[in-house]
Coordinates of N, CA and C in Angstrom, one line a residue:
M214 N -108.0 173.1 104.1 CA -108.9 172.3 104.8 C -109.1 171.0 104.0
T215 N -109.1 169.8 104.6 CA -109.3 168.6 103.9 C -110.6 167.9 104.4
V216 N -111.1 167.1 103.6 CA -112.3 166.3 103.9 C -112.0 164.9 103.7
E217 N -112.5 164.1 104.7 CA -112.2 162.6 104.6 C -113.4 162.0 103.9
T218 N -113.1 161.3 102.8 CA -114.1 160.7 102.0 C -113.7 159.2 101.7
D219 N -114.4 158.3 102.3 CA -114.1 156.9 102.1 C -112.6 156.6 102.4
G220 N -112.0 157.2 103.4 CA -110.6 157.0 103.7 C -109.6 157.7 102.9
V221 N -110.1 158.6 102.0 CA -109.2 159.3 101.1 C -109.4 160.8 101.4
N222 N -108.2 161.5 101.6 CA -108.3 162.9 101.9 C -108.4 163.6 100.6
A223 N -109.3 164.6 100.5 CA -109.5 165.4 99.3 C -109.5 166.8 99.7
D224 N -108.8 167.7 99.0 CA -108.8 169.1 99.3 C -110.2 169.7 99.0
T225 N -110.7 170.4 99.9 CA -112.1 171.0 99.8 C -112.1 171.9 98.5
D226 N -111.1 172.7 98.3 CA -111.1 173.5 97.1 C -111.2 172.7 95.8
E227 N -110.5 171.6 95.8 CA -110.6 170.7 94.6 C -112.0 170.2 94.4
L228 N -112.7 169.8 95.5 CA -114.0 169.3 95.4 C -115.0 170.3 94.9
V229 N -114.8 171.6 95.4 CA -115.7 172.7 95.0 C -115.4 172.9 93.5
S230 N -114.1 173.0 93.1 CA -113.7 173.2 91.8 C -114.3 172.1 90.8
D231 N -114.2 170.9 91.2 CA -114.7 169.8 90.4 C -116.2 169.9 90.2
A232 N -116.9 170.2 91.3 CA -118.4 170.4 91.3 C -118.7 171.5 90.4
E233 N -118.0 172.6 90.5 CA -118.3 173.8 89.6 C -118.0 173.5 88.2
E234 N -116.9 172.8 87.9 CA -116.6 172.4 86.5 C -117.7 171.5 86.0
A235 N -118.2 170.6 86.8 CA -119.3 169.7 86.3 C -120.6 170.5 86.0
L236 N -120.8 171.5 86.8 CA -122.0 172.4 86.5 C -121.8 173.2 85.3
I237 N -120.6 173.7 85.1 CA -120.3 174.5 83.8 C -120.4 173.6 82.6
E238 N -119.9 172.3 82.7 CA -120.1 171.4 81.6 C -121.6 171.2 81.3
E239 N -122.3 171.0 82.4 CA -123.8 170.8 82.3 C -124.4 172.0 81.5
G240 N -124.1 173.2 81.9 CA -124.6 174.4 81.3 C -124.2 174.4 79.8
E241 N -123.0 174.1 79.5 CA -122.5 174.1 78.1 C -123.3 173.1 77.3
L242 N -123.5 171.9 77.8 CA -124.2 170.9 77.1 C -125.7 171.4 76.9
A243 N -126.3 172.0 77.9 CA -127.6 172.5 77.8 C -127.7 173.6 76.7
G244 N -126.7 174.5 76.8 CA -126.6 175.6 75.8 C -126.5 175.1 74.4
D245 N -125.7 174.0 74.2 CA -125.5 173.5 72.8 C -126.9 172.9 72.3
Y246 N -127.5 172.1 73.2 CA -128.8 171.5 72.9 C -129.9 172.6 72.6
L247 N -129.9 173.7 73.4 CA -130.9 174.7 73.1 C -130.6 175.5 71.9
E248 N -129.3 175.7 71.6 CA -128.9 176.4 70.4 C -129.4 175.7 69.1
Q249 N -129.2 174.4 69.2 CA -129.7 173.5 68.0 C -131.2 173.6 67.9
L250 N -131.9 173.6 69.1 CA -133.4 173.7 69.1 C -133.8 175.0 68.5
L251 N -133.2 176.1 69.0 CA -133.6 177.4 68.4 C -133.4 177.5 66.9
D252 N -132.3 176.9 66.4 CA -132.0 176.8 65.0 C -133.1 176.1 64.3
V253 N -133.5 174.9 64.8 CA -134.6 174.1 64.2 C -135.9 174.9 64.1
L254 N -136.2 175.6 65.2 CA -137.4 176.4 65.3 C -137.3 177.7 64.6
D255 N -136.2 178.1 64.2 CA -135.9 179.4 63.5 C -136.2 180.6 64.5
F256 N -135.8 180.4 65.7 CA -135.9 181.5 66.7 C -134.6 182.1 67.0
D257 N -134.6 183.4 67.2 CA -133.4 184.1 67.6 C -133.3 184.2 69.1
G258 N -132.1 184.1 69.7 CA -132.0 184.3 71.1 C -130.5 184.1 71.5
D259 N -130.2 184.8 72.6 CA -128.8 184.7 73.1 C -128.9 183.8 74.3
I260 N -128.0 182.9 74.4 CA -127.9 181.9 75.5 C -126.9 182.3 76.5
D261 N -127.2 182.4 77.7 CA -126.3 182.8 78.8 C -126.2 181.6 79.8
L262 N -125.0 181.3 80.2 CA -124.8 180.2 81.1 C -124.2 180.8 82.4
D263 N -124.7 180.2 83.5 CA -124.2 180.6 84.8 C -124.3 179.5 85.8
V264 N -123.7 179.6 86.9 CA -123.8 178.7 88.0 C -124.3 179.4 89.3
E265 N -125.4 179.0 89.8 CA -125.9 179.6 91.0 C -126.1 178.5 92.1
G266 N -125.3 178.6 93.1 CA -125.3 177.5 94.2 C -124.9 176.2 93.6
D267 N -125.8 175.2 93.7 CA -125.5 173.9 93.2 C -126.2 173.6 91.9
R268 N -126.5 174.6 91.1 CA -127.2 174.4 89.8 C -126.6 175.2 88.7
A269 N -126.7 174.6 87.5 CA -126.4 175.3 86.3 C -127.6 176.1 85.9
V270 N -127.5 177.3 85.5 CA -128.6 178.1 85.1 C -128.4 178.6 83.7
V271 N -129.4 178.3 82.8 CA -129.3 178.7 81.4 C -130.4 179.6 81.1
S272 N -130.1 180.7 80.4 CA -131.1 181.7 80.1 C -131.1 182.0 78.6
I273 N -132.3 182.1 78.0 CA -132.4 182.5 76.6 C -133.1 183.9 76.6
D274 N -132.4 184.9 76.0 CA -132.9 186.3 76.0 C -132.7 186.9 74.6
G275 N -133.3 188.0 74.4 CA -133.0 188.8 73.2 C -133.6 188.5 71.9
G276 N -134.4 187.5 71.8 CA -135.0 187.2 70.5 C -136.5 187.5 70.5
R277 N -137.0 187.6 69.2 CA -138.4 187.8 69.0 C -139.2 186.5 69.3
D278 N -140.4 186.7 69.7 CA -141.3 185.5 69.9 C -140.9 184.5 71.0
L279 N -140.0 184.9 71.8 CA -139.6 184.0 72.9 C -140.7 183.6 73.8
S280 N -141.8 184.5 73.9 CA -142.9 184.1 74.7 C -143.5 182.8 74.3
K281 N -143.4 182.4 73.1 CA -143.9 181.1 72.6 C -143.1 180.0 73.3
L282 N -141.9 180.2 73.7 CA -141.1 179.2 74.5 C -141.4 179.2 76.0
V283 N -142.2 180.2 76.4 CA -142.6 180.2 77.8 C -144.0 179.5 77.9
G284 N -144.9 179.9 77.0 CA -146.3 179.4 77.0 C -147.1 179.9 78.1
R285 N -148.3 179.4 78.2 CA -149.3 179.9 79.2 C -148.8 179.4 80.6
N286 N -148.6 180.3 81.5 CA -148.2 180.0 82.9 C -146.9 179.2 82.9
G287 N -146.0 179.4 81.9 CA -144.7 178.7 81.9 C -144.8 177.2 81.6
E288 N -145.9 176.7 81.1 CA -146.0 175.3 80.8 C -145.0 174.9 79.7
V289 N -144.8 175.6 78.7 CA -143.9 175.3 77.6 C -142.4 175.3 78.2
L290 N -142.2 176.4 79.0 CA -140.9 176.5 79.6 C -140.5 175.3 80.5
D291 N -141.5 174.8 81.3 CA -141.3 173.7 82.1 C -141.0 172.4 81.3
A292 N -141.7 172.3 80.2 CA -141.5 171.1 79.3 C -140.1 171.2 78.6
L293 N -139.7 172.4 78.2 CA -138.4 172.6 77.6 C -137.3 172.4 78.6
Q294 N -137.5 172.8 79.8 CA -136.5 172.6 80.8 C -136.3 171.1 81.0
E295 N -137.4 170.3 81.1 CA -137.3 168.9 81.3 C -136.6 168.2 80.1
L296 N -136.9 168.6 78.9 CA -136.2 168.1 77.7 C -134.7 168.4 77.7
T297 N -134.4 169.6 78.1 CA -133.0 170.0 78.2 C -132.3 169.2 79.3
R298 N -132.9 169.0 80.4 CA -132.3 168.1 81.5 C -132.1 166.7 81.0
L299 N -133.0 166.2 80.2 CA -132.9 164.8 79.7 C -131.7 164.8 78.7
A300 N -131.6 165.8 77.9 CA -130.5 165.8 76.9 C -129.1 165.9 77.7
V301 N -129.0 166.6 78.7 CA -127.8 166.7 79.5 C -127.6 165.4 80.2
Q302 N -128.6 164.8 80.8 CA -128.5 163.5 81.4 C -128.0 162.4 80.4
Q303 N -128.5 162.4 79.2 CA -128.1 161.5 78.2 C -126.6 161.6 77.9
A304 N -126.1 162.8 77.9 CA -124.7 163.1 77.6 C -123.8 162.8 78.8
T305 N -124.2 163.0 80.0 CA -123.4 162.9 81.2 C -123.6 161.6 82.0
G306 N -124.8 161.1 81.8 CA -125.2 159.9 82.7 C -125.6 160.3 84.1
V307 N -125.7 161.6 84.3 CA -126.0 162.1 85.7 C -127.3 162.9 85.6
R308 N -128.2 162.7 86.5 CA -129.5 163.5 86.5 C -129.1 165.0 86.7
S309 N -129.7 165.8 85.8 CA -129.4 167.3 85.8 C -130.5 168.0 86.6
R310 N -130.1 169.0 87.4 CA -131.0 169.9 88.1 C -131.0 171.3 87.5
L311 N -130.5 171.5 86.3 CA -130.4 172.8 85.7 C -131.7 173.5 85.7
M312 N -131.6 174.8 85.8 CA -132.7 175.7 85.7 C -132.7 176.5 84.4
L313 N -133.8 176.5 83.7 CA -133.9 177.2 82.4 C -134.8 178.4 82.6
D314 N -134.4 179.6 82.1 CA -135.3 180.7 82.0 C -135.3 181.2 80.6
V315 N -136.5 181.7 80.2 CA -136.6 182.3 78.9 C -137.2 183.7 79.0
A316 N -136.5 184.6 78.4 CA -137.0 186.0 78.4 C -137.3 186.6 79.8
G317 N -136.5 186.1 80.8 CA -136.7 186.6 82.1 C -137.9 186.2 82.8
W318 N -138.7 185.2 82.2 CA -140.0 184.9 82.8 C -139.9 184.3 84.2
R319 N -139.0 183.3 84.4 CA -138.8 182.7 85.7 C -138.3 183.7 86.8
A320 N -137.4 184.6 86.4 CA -136.9 185.6 87.3 C -138.1 186.5 87.8
K321 N -138.9 186.9 86.8 CA -140.0 187.7 87.2 C -141.0 187.0 88.0
R322 N -141.3 185.7 87.7 CA -142.2 184.9 88.5 C -141.7 184.7 89.9
R323 N -140.4 184.5 90.0 CA -139.8 184.3 91.3 C -140.0 185.6 92.2
S324 N -139.9 186.7 91.6 CA -140.1 188.0 92.3 C -141.6 188.1 92.7
E325 N -142.5 187.8 91.8 CA -143.9 187.9 92.1 C -144.3 186.9 93.3
L326 N -143.8 185.7 93.2 CA -144.1 184.7 94.2 C -143.5 185.0 95.6
S327 N -142.4 185.6 95.6 CA -141.7 186.0 96.8 C -142.6 187.1 97.5
A328 N -143.0 188.1 96.7 CA -143.9 189.1 97.2 C -145.2 188.5 97.7
L329 N -145.8 187.6 97.0 CA -147.0 187.0 97.4 C -146.9 186.3 98.7
G330 N -145.8 185.5 98.9 CA -145.5 184.8 100.1 C -145.3 185.7 101.3
T331 N -144.6 186.8 101.1 CA -144.4 187.8 102.1 C -145.7 188.5 102.5
E332 N -146.5 188.9 101.5 CA -147.7 189.6 101.8 C -148.7 188.6 102.6
A333 N -148.8 187.4 102.2 CA -149.7 186.4 102.9 C -149.2 186.2 104.3
A334 N -147.9 186.1 104.5 CA -147.3 185.9 105.8 C -147.6 187.0 106.7
E335 N -147.5 188.2 106.2 CA -147.8 189.4 107.0 C -149.3 189.5 107.4
R336 N -150.2 189.1 106.4 CA -151.6 189.1 106.7 C -151.9 188.1 107.8
V337 N -151.3 186.9 107.7 CA -151.5 185.9 108.7 C -151.0 186.3 110.1
A338 N -149.8 186.9 110.1 CA -149.2 187.4 111.3 C -150.1 188.4 112.0
A339 N -150.7 189.2 111.2 CA -151.6 190.3 111.8 C -152.9 189.7 112.2
S340 N -153.5 188.8 111.5 CA -154.9 188.3 111.7 C -154.9 187.1 112.6
G341 N -153.8 186.3 112.6 CA -153.8 185.0 113.3 C -154.6 183.9 112.7
E342 N -155.1 184.2 111.5 CA -155.9 183.2 110.7 C -155.1 182.6 109.6
P343 N -155.2 181.3 109.4 CA -154.4 180.6 108.3 C -154.9 181.1 107.0
E344 N -154.1 181.1 106.0 CA -154.5 181.5 104.6 C -154.0 180.5 103.6
A345 N -154.9 180.0 102.8 CA -154.5 179.0 101.7 C -154.3 179.8 100.4
L346 N -153.2 179.5 99.7 CA -152.9 180.1 98.5 C -153.4 179.2 97.3
A347 N -153.4 179.7 96.1 CA -153.8 179.0 94.9 C -152.8 177.8 94.7
P348 N -153.2 176.8 94.0 CA -152.3 175.7 93.6 C -151.1 176.2 92.8
M349 N -150.0 175.6 93.1 CA -148.7 176.0 92.4 C -147.9 174.8 92.1
T350 N -146.9 175.0 91.3 CA -145.9 173.9 91.0 C -144.9 173.8 92.1
P351 N -144.2 172.7 92.2 CA -143.2 172.6 93.3 C -142.2 173.7 93.3
F352 N -141.7 174.2 92.1 CA -140.8 175.3 92.0 C -141.4 176.6 92.7
E353 N -142.7 176.8 92.4 CA -143.4 178.0 92.9 C -143.6 177.9 94.4
R354 N -144.0 176.7 94.8 CA -144.2 176.5 96.3 C -143.0 176.8 97.1
K355 N -141.8 176.3 96.6 CA -140.5 176.5 97.3 C -140.2 178.0 97.5
I356 N -140.5 178.8 96.4 CA -140.2 180.2 96.5 C -141.1 180.8 97.6
V357 N -142.4 180.4 97.6 CA -143.4 181.0 98.6 C -142.9 180.5 100.0
H358 N -142.6 179.2 100.2 CA -142.1 178.7 101.5 C -140.9 179.6 102.0
D359 N -140.0 179.8 101.1 CA -138.8 180.6 101.5 C -139.2 182.0 101.9
A360 N -140.1 182.6 101.2 CA -140.6 184.0 101.6 C -141.3 184.0 102.9
V361 N -142.1 183.0 103.1 CA -142.9 182.9 104.4 C -141.9 182.7 105.6
A362 N -140.9 181.9 105.4 CA -139.9 181.6 106.4 C -139.2 182.9 106.9
A363 N -139.1 183.9 106.1 CA -138.4 185.1 106.4 C -139.2 186.0 107.3
V364 N -140.5 185.7 107.5 CA -141.4 186.5 108.3 C -141.6 185.8 109.7
D365 N -141.3 186.6 110.8 CA -141.5 186.1 112.1 C -143.0 185.8 112.4
G366 N -143.2 184.8 113.2 CA -144.6 184.5 113.7 C -145.5 183.7 112.8
V367 N -144.9 183.2 111.7 CA -145.7 182.4 110.8 C -144.9 181.2 110.2
S368 N -145.5 180.2 109.7 CA -144.9 179.2 109.0 C -145.8 178.8 107.8
S369 N -145.3 177.8 107.0 CA -146.1 177.4 105.9 C -146.0 175.9 105.7
E370 N -146.9 175.3 105.0 CA -146.9 173.9 104.7 C -147.6 173.7 103.4
S371 N -147.3 172.7 102.7 CA -148.0 172.3 101.5 C -149.1 171.3 101.8
E372 N -150.2 171.5 101.1 CA -151.4 170.6 101.3 C -151.9 170.2 99.9
G373 N -152.6 169.1 99.9 CA -153.3 168.7 98.7 C -152.4 167.8 97.8
V374 N -153.0 167.4 96.7 CA -152.4 166.5 95.8 C -152.2 167.2 94.4
E375 N -151.1 166.9 93.7 CA -150.9 167.6 92.4 C -152.1 167.2 91.5
P376 N -152.6 168.1 90.7 CA -152.1 169.4 90.4 C -152.7 170.5 91.3
H377 N -153.4 170.1 92.4 CA -154.0 171.0 93.3 C -153.3 171.3 94.5
R378 N -152.0 170.9 94.6 CA -151.2 171.1 95.8 C -150.9 172.6 96.0
H379 N -151.1 173.1 97.2 CA -151.0 174.5 97.4 C -150.3 174.8 98.8
V380 N -149.9 176.0 99.0 CA -149.3 176.5 100.2 C -150.4 177.0 101.2
V381 N -150.2 176.6 102.4 CA -151.1 177.2 103.5 C -150.1 177.9 104.5
V382 N -150.4 179.2 104.7 CA -149.6 180.0 105.7 C -150.4 179.9 107.0
V383 N -149.7 179.6 108.1 CA -150.3 179.4 109.4 C -149.6 180.2 110.4
P384 N -150.3 180.7 111.5 CA -149.5 181.3 112.6 C -148.6 180.3 113.2
A385 N -147.4 180.7 113.7 CA -146.4 179.8 114.3 C -146.8 179.5 115.7

């Protein structure tokens, strides 16, 4: 299959391969940055690189005291992710969308939020009454919106202004 791009034919497989290679490079740059940071902080941890969809995913696992890199409600993790994205952007010149997880915190949070969204959607479907959830970060709201979308008879919307922006589940 070929794709027409500005009058130039490009093989779709080549485009996918180039995009994946760019994400792998992004992950490697992030891994190098984080490895240096862990050394400076004298933290132990194994860095794992992966590509999920259109994002590089970097995980730090296996070390002691990694919870300090997560912080309360993931605040330190969010800051560390932004610093890592900036380091990658400085090296590549391209804005990074990489996702960073430490000690499986984000994966666990994703599971919790998905369950929260599903449960709220089922309550709203049964009662017919809208339900507002607690304020969340954009990352968290996206997970809840996705979970709600999987339940028939309901939908969701975000309301409010940061940092009080929250999801409201409503009957469809």
